[in-house]
CSV table of C-alpha atoms in Angstrom, one decimal:
chain,number,residue,atom,x,y,z
A,914,LYS,CA,0.3,0.1,0.3
A,915,GLN,CA,1.2,3.4,-0.9
A,916,GLU,CA,2.2,6.1,1.9
A,917,VAL,CA,3.0,9.1,1.3
A,918,THR,CA,5.0,11.5,4.3
A,919,GLN,CA,5.9,14.7,4.3
A,920,ILE,CA,9.0,15.8,6.2
A,921,PRO,CA,8.9,18.7,8.4
A,922,ALA,CA,5.2,18.4,9.5
A,923,ALA,CA,6.1,22.6,10.3
A,924,LEU,CA,8.4,25.2,8.9
A,925,SER,CA,9.1,28.9,9.8
A,926,VAL,CA,11.8,30.8,8.1
A,927,PRO,CA,12.0,34.3,7.9
A,928,GLU,CA,11.5,36.1,4.7
A,929,GLY,CA,13.9,35.9,1.8
A,930,GLU,CA,15.2,32.5,2.8
A,931,ASN,CA,15.2,29.5,0.3
A,932,LEU,CA,13.6,26.3,1.7
A,933,VAL,CA,13.3,22.9,1.0
A,934,LEU,CA,10.2,20.6,1.7
A,935,ASN,CA,10.7,16.9,1.6
A,936,CYS,CA,8.0,14.0,0.1
A,937,SER,CA,8.6,10.5,0.7
A,938,PHE,CA,6.3,7.6,-1.0
A,939,THR,CA,6.8,3.9,0.2
A,940,ASP,CA,6.2,2.6,-3.7
A,941,SER,CA,8.2,3.7,-6.5
A,942,ALA,CA,5.8,2.7,-9.1
A,943,ILE,CA,4.5,6.1,-9.5
A,944,TYR,CA,2.5,7.9,-12.7
A,945,ASN,CA,3.3,11.4,-11.7
A,946,LEU,CA,3.2,13.7,-8.6
A,947,GLN,CA,2.1,16.7,-7.5
A,948,TRP,CA,2.7,19.3,-5.3
A,949,PHE,CA,-0.1,21.2,-4.1
A,950,ARG,CA,-1.0,24.4,-2.0
A,951,GLN,CA,-3.6,25.1,0.5
A,952,ASP,CA,-4.6,28.1,2.2
A,953,PRO,CA,-6.8,27.7,5.5
A,954,GLY,CA,-9.9,26.2,5.1
A,955,LYS,CA,-9.5,26.2,1.5
A,956,GLY,CA,-9.4,23.8,-1.1
A,957,LEU,CA,-5.9,23.0,-3.4
A,958,THR,CA,-4.4,24.9,-5.8
A,959,SER,CA,-2.0,22.7,-8.0
A,960,LEU,CA,1.4,24.4,-8.1
A,961,LEU,CA,3.8,21.3,-10.3
A,962,LEU,CA,3.3,18.1,-11.6
A,963,ILE,CA,6.5,15.9,-12.6
A,964,GLN,CA,5.9,12.8,-14.8
A,965,SER,CA,7.5,9.9,-13.7
A,966,SER,CA,9.9,10.2,-16.6
A,967,GLN,CA,10.9,13.7,-15.4
A,968,ARG,CA,13.3,14.7,-13.1
A,969,GLU,CA,12.4,18.2,-12.2
A,970,GLN,CA,9.4,20.6,-12.9
A,971,THR,CA,9.9,24.7,-12.5
A,972,SER,CA,7.4,27.4,-12.1
A,973,GLY,CA,8.5,30.8,-11.0
A,974,ARG,CA,10.4,30.4,-7.6
A,975,LEU,CA,9.2,27.2,-7.1
A,976,ASN,CA,11.3,23.7,-8.0
A,977,ALA,CA,10.3,20.4,-7.5
A,978,SER,CA,12.6,17.1,-8.4
A,979,LEU,CA,11.5,13.7,-8.5
A,980,ASP,CA,13.6,10.6,-7.8
A,981,LYS,CA,11.6,8.0,-8.5
A,982,SER,CA,13.9,5.3,-7.5
A,983,SER,CA,14.9,6.5,-4.0
A,984,GLY,CA,11.0,7.3,-3.4
A,985,ARG,CA,12.0,10.9,-3.0
A,986,SER,CA,10.8,14.5,-3.8
A,987,THR,CA,11.6,17.7,-3.1
A,988,LEU,CA,10.0,21.2,-3.2
A,989,TYR,CA,12.3,24.3,-3.3
A,990,ILE,CA,11.3,27.5,-2.9
A,991,ALA,CA,13.8,30.5,-3.4
A,992,ALA,CA,13.4,34.0,-2.0
A,993,SER,CA,10.6,33.2,0.2
A,994,GLN,CA,7.8,35.5,1.0
A,995,PRO,CA,5.2,35.8,3.4
A,996,GLY,CA,2.7,35.1,0.9
A,997,ASP,CA,3.7,32.1,0.9
A,998,SER,CA,3.0,30.9,4.0
A,999,ALA,CA,0.5,27.9,3.5
A,1000,THR,CA,0.3,24.3,3.8
A,1001,TYR,CA,1.9,22.3,1.4
A,1002,LEU,CA,0.3,19.0,0.2
A,1003,CYS,CA,2.1,16.5,-2.0
A,1004,ALA,CA,0.6,13.5,-4.1
A,1005,VAL,CA,1.3,10.9,-5.7
A,1006,GLY,CA,-0.4,9.5,-9.1
A,1007,PRO,CA,-0.6,5.6,-8.6
A,1008,ASN,CA,0.6,3.8,-11.9
A,1009,GLN,CA,-2.4,4.5,-14.2
A,1010,ALA,CA,-3.4,7.9,-15.2
A,1011,GLY,CA,-7.1,9.2,-13.8
A,1012,THR,CA,-7.1,7.8,-10.8
A,1013,ALA,CA,-7.0,9.2,-7.2
A,1014,LEU,CA,-4.0,10.7,-5.7
A,1015,ILE,CA,-2.5,10.0,-2.1
A,1016,PHE,CA,-1.3,12.7,-0.1
A,1017,GLY,CA,0.5,13.1,2.2
A,1018,LYS,CA,0.1,15.1,5.6
A,1019,GLY,CA,1.4,18.3,4.5
A,1020,THR,CA,4.0,20.8,5.7
A,1021,THR,CA,2.9,24.0,6.9
A,1022,LEU,CA,5.0,26.8,6.3
A,1023,SER,CA,4.9,30.3,8.1
A,1024,VAL,CA,7.1,32.9,6.4
A,1025,SER,CA,7.2,36.0,8.9
A,1026,SER,CA,8.3,39.3,7.4
B,1292,GLY,CA,-7.4,26.5,-17.4
B,1293,ALA,CA,-9.6,23.6,-16.5
B,1294,VAL,CA,-11.7,24.6,-13.4
B,1295,VAL,CA,-13.7,22.6,-10.9
B,1296,SER,CA,-16.0,24.1,-9.0
B,1297,GLN,CA,-17.6,23.2,-5.7
B,1298,HIS,CA,-20.8,24.0,-3.8
B,1299,PRO,CA,-21.7,25.2,-1.2
B,1300,SER,CA,-18.8,26.4,0.1
B,1301,ARG,CA,-19.6,26.1,3.9
B,1302,VAL,CA,-22.6,24.3,5.7
B,1303,ILE,CA,-24.2,24.5,9.3
B,1304,CYS,CA,-27.1,22.3,9.8
B,1305,LYS,CA,-28.7,20.5,12.8
B,1306,SER,CA,-27.5,16.9,13.5
B,1307,GLY,CA,-29.9,14.4,11.3
B,1308,THR,CA,-30.7,16.9,8.3
B,1309,SER,CA,-29.3,15.8,4.7
B,1310,VAL,CA,-26.6,17.7,2.9
B,1311,LYS,CA,-26.5,17.8,-0.5
B,1312,ILE,CA,-22.8,18.9,-2.4
B,1313,GLU,CA,-22.0,19.3,-6.3
B,1314,CYS,CA,-18.9,18.9,-7.4
B,1315,ARG,CA,-18.7,20.5,-11.4
B,1316,SER,CA,-16.0,20.4,-13.8
B,1317,LEU,CA,-16.7,23.7,-15.6
B,1318,ASP,CA,-14.6,23.6,-19.2
B,1319,PHE,CA,-14.0,19.9,-19.4
B,1320,GLN,CA,-15.8,16.2,-19.1
B,1321,ALA,CA,-14.8,14.1,-16.3
B,1322,THR,CA,-16.0,10.4,-16.4
B,1323,THR,CA,-14.3,10.2,-13.1
B,1324,MET,CA,-14.7,12.2,-10.2
B,1325,PHE,CA,-13.2,11.8,-6.6
B,1326,TRP,CA,-14.4,12.8,-2.9
B,1327,TYR,CA,-12.2,13.3,-0.2
B,1328,ARG,CA,-12.4,13.9,3.4
B,1329,GLN,CA,-10.0,16.0,5.4
B,1330,PHE,CA,-10.0,16.2,9.2
B,1331,PRO,CA,-8.1,18.8,10.8
B,1332,LYS,CA,-4.3,18.7,10.4
B,1333,GLN,CA,-4.5,15.4,8.2
B,1334,SER,CA,-4.3,14.3,5.0
B,1335,LEU,CA,-7.3,14.3,2.7
B,1336,MET,CA,-8.5,10.6,2.3
B,1337,LEU,CA,-10.2,9.3,-0.5
B,1338,MET,CA,-13.8,8.2,0.6
B,1339,ALA,CA,-14.8,7.2,-3.1
B,1340,THR,CA,-15.0,7.2,-7.0
B,1341,SER,CA,-17.5,8.9,-8.5
B,1342,ASN,CA,-18.2,7.3,-12.1
B,1343,GLU,CA,-20.6,8.5,-14.5
B,1344,GLY,CA,-23.3,6.1,-15.8
B,1345,SER,CA,-22.1,3.2,-13.5
B,1346,LYS,CA,-22.1,2.5,-8.9
B,1347,ALA,CA,-19.6,5.1,-7.1
B,1348,THR,CA,-17.0,2.9,-5.8
B,1349,TYR,CA,-16.2,3.3,-1.9
B,1350,GLU,CA,-13.1,3.3,-0.2
B,1351,GLN,CA,-13.0,0.6,3.2
B,1352,GLY,CA,-14.4,1.6,5.7
B,1353,VAL,CA,-16.7,4.6,4.4
B,1354,GLU,CA,-20.5,3.6,4.3
B,1355,LYS,CA,-22.5,3.9,1.0
B,1356,ASP,CA,-25.5,4.1,2.3
B,1357,LYS,CA,-24.7,7.2,4.2
B,1358,PHE,CA,-22.9,9.4,1.3
B,1359,LEU,CA,-24.9,9.0,-1.3
B,1360,ILE,CA,-23.1,9.3,-4.9
B,1361,ASN,CA,-24.6,10.2,-7.7
B,1362,HIS,CA,-22.8,11.1,-11.1
B,1363,ALA,CA,-25.6,12.4,-13.2
B,1364,SER,CA,-23.8,13.7,-16.0
B,1365,LEU,CA,-19.9,14.4,-17.7
B,1366,THR,CA,-19.8,17.2,-16.0
B,1367,LEU,CA,-21.8,16.9,-12.3
B,1368,SER,CA,-21.1,14.7,-9.2
B,1369,THR,CA,-22.9,15.1,-6.1
B,1370,LEU,CA,-22.1,13.6,-2.8
B,1371,THR,CA,-24.8,13.7,-0.5
B,1372,VAL,CA,-24.0,13.3,3.8
B,1373,THR,CA,-27.5,11.5,4.7
B,1374,SER,CA,-28.9,12.0,8.5
B,1375,ALA,CA,-25.5,13.9,8.8
B,1376,HIS,CA,-24.1,13.5,12.8
B,1377,PRO,CA,-21.2,15.5,14.5
B,1378,GLU,CA,-18.9,13.0,13.9
B,1379,ASP,CA,-19.5,13.9,9.9
B,1380,SER,CA,-18.0,17.0,10.5
B,1381,SER,CA,-15.5,17.9,8.1
B,1382,PHE,CA,-13.9,19.5,4.9
B,1383,TYR,CA,-14.7,17.8,1.8
B,1384,ILE,CA,-13.6,18.0,-1.6
B,1385,CYS,CA,-13.8,16.9,-5.0
B,1386,SER,CA,-11.6,16.6,-7.8
B,1387,ALA,CA,-11.3,15.8,-11.0
B,1388,PRO,CA,-8.8,14.7,-13.8
B,1389,SER,CA,-8.3,17.0,-16.6
B,1390,GLY,CA,-7.1,13.9,-18.8
B,1391,GLN,CA,-5.7,10.4,-18.9
B,1392,ARG,CA,-2.4,11.4,-19.9
B,1393,SER,CA,0.1,11.6,-16.8
B,1394,ASN,CA,1.3,15.1,-17.7
B,1395,GLN,CA,-2.6,16.2,-17.2
B,1396,PRO,CA,-3.0,17.4,-13.4
B,1397,GLN,CA,-6.0,16.3,-11.2
B,1398,HIS,CA,-8.3,19.9,-10.5
B,1399,PHE,CA,-9.7,20.4,-7.3
B,1400,GLY,CA,-12.9,22.2,-5.9
B,1401,ASP,CA,-12.2,24.8,-3.1
B,1402,GLY,CA,-13.8,22.2,-0.7
B,1403,THR,CA,-16.8,22.2,1.7
B,1404,ARG,CA,-16.7,22.9,4.9
B,1405,LEU,CA,-19.3,20.8,6.6
B,1406,SER,CA,-20.8,21.8,10.5
B,1407,ILE,CA,-22.9,19.2,12.2
B,1408,LEU,CA,-24.5,20.7,15.3
């Protein structure tokens, strides 16, 4: 059974710092991996999607990497801003298209000004 | 881009009430939609898979008679929480895959905060 773990559970940094959020999964047979952002009491905003054949994806100040063989992904946030404060969720797509995602518990990020 | 609309965003009601939540794909067709539940400080847990034209598939431990799912069309799935009780209070959120290829993300609604008094 696929399990997704995110470390740390919470992170506080001052504005301007670069930071890394970690995600690990137990079964390397994944289809893709998505990183989401969730603001308190809100839904999910998709940040990046990495296909199983890819190593990384970038969008603005965000960079996500994927090492399928070791069951790890990282989300790198450059030059953090207070507006980045949210919970970041990692989710893996099992080894076929169109199936439900399996989520980690998330990392709650707080960026202070 | 693809958008999923979920309604209502918040419900507060008395114990014993049935509550219907709608999930619509606005600019794409979704033969499959997913319903998740999220308790405070917990991950999203899949409740059921909604299939257009056939019965929903429920995850282990989810009561199908309590959480009724109807996939009425290629753009609409509804979740009805029947005779809701305080323990059903949670954040419910739906999603739909925008396609069958690995580079096509799943899109999520904004969620429904259900509070049963």
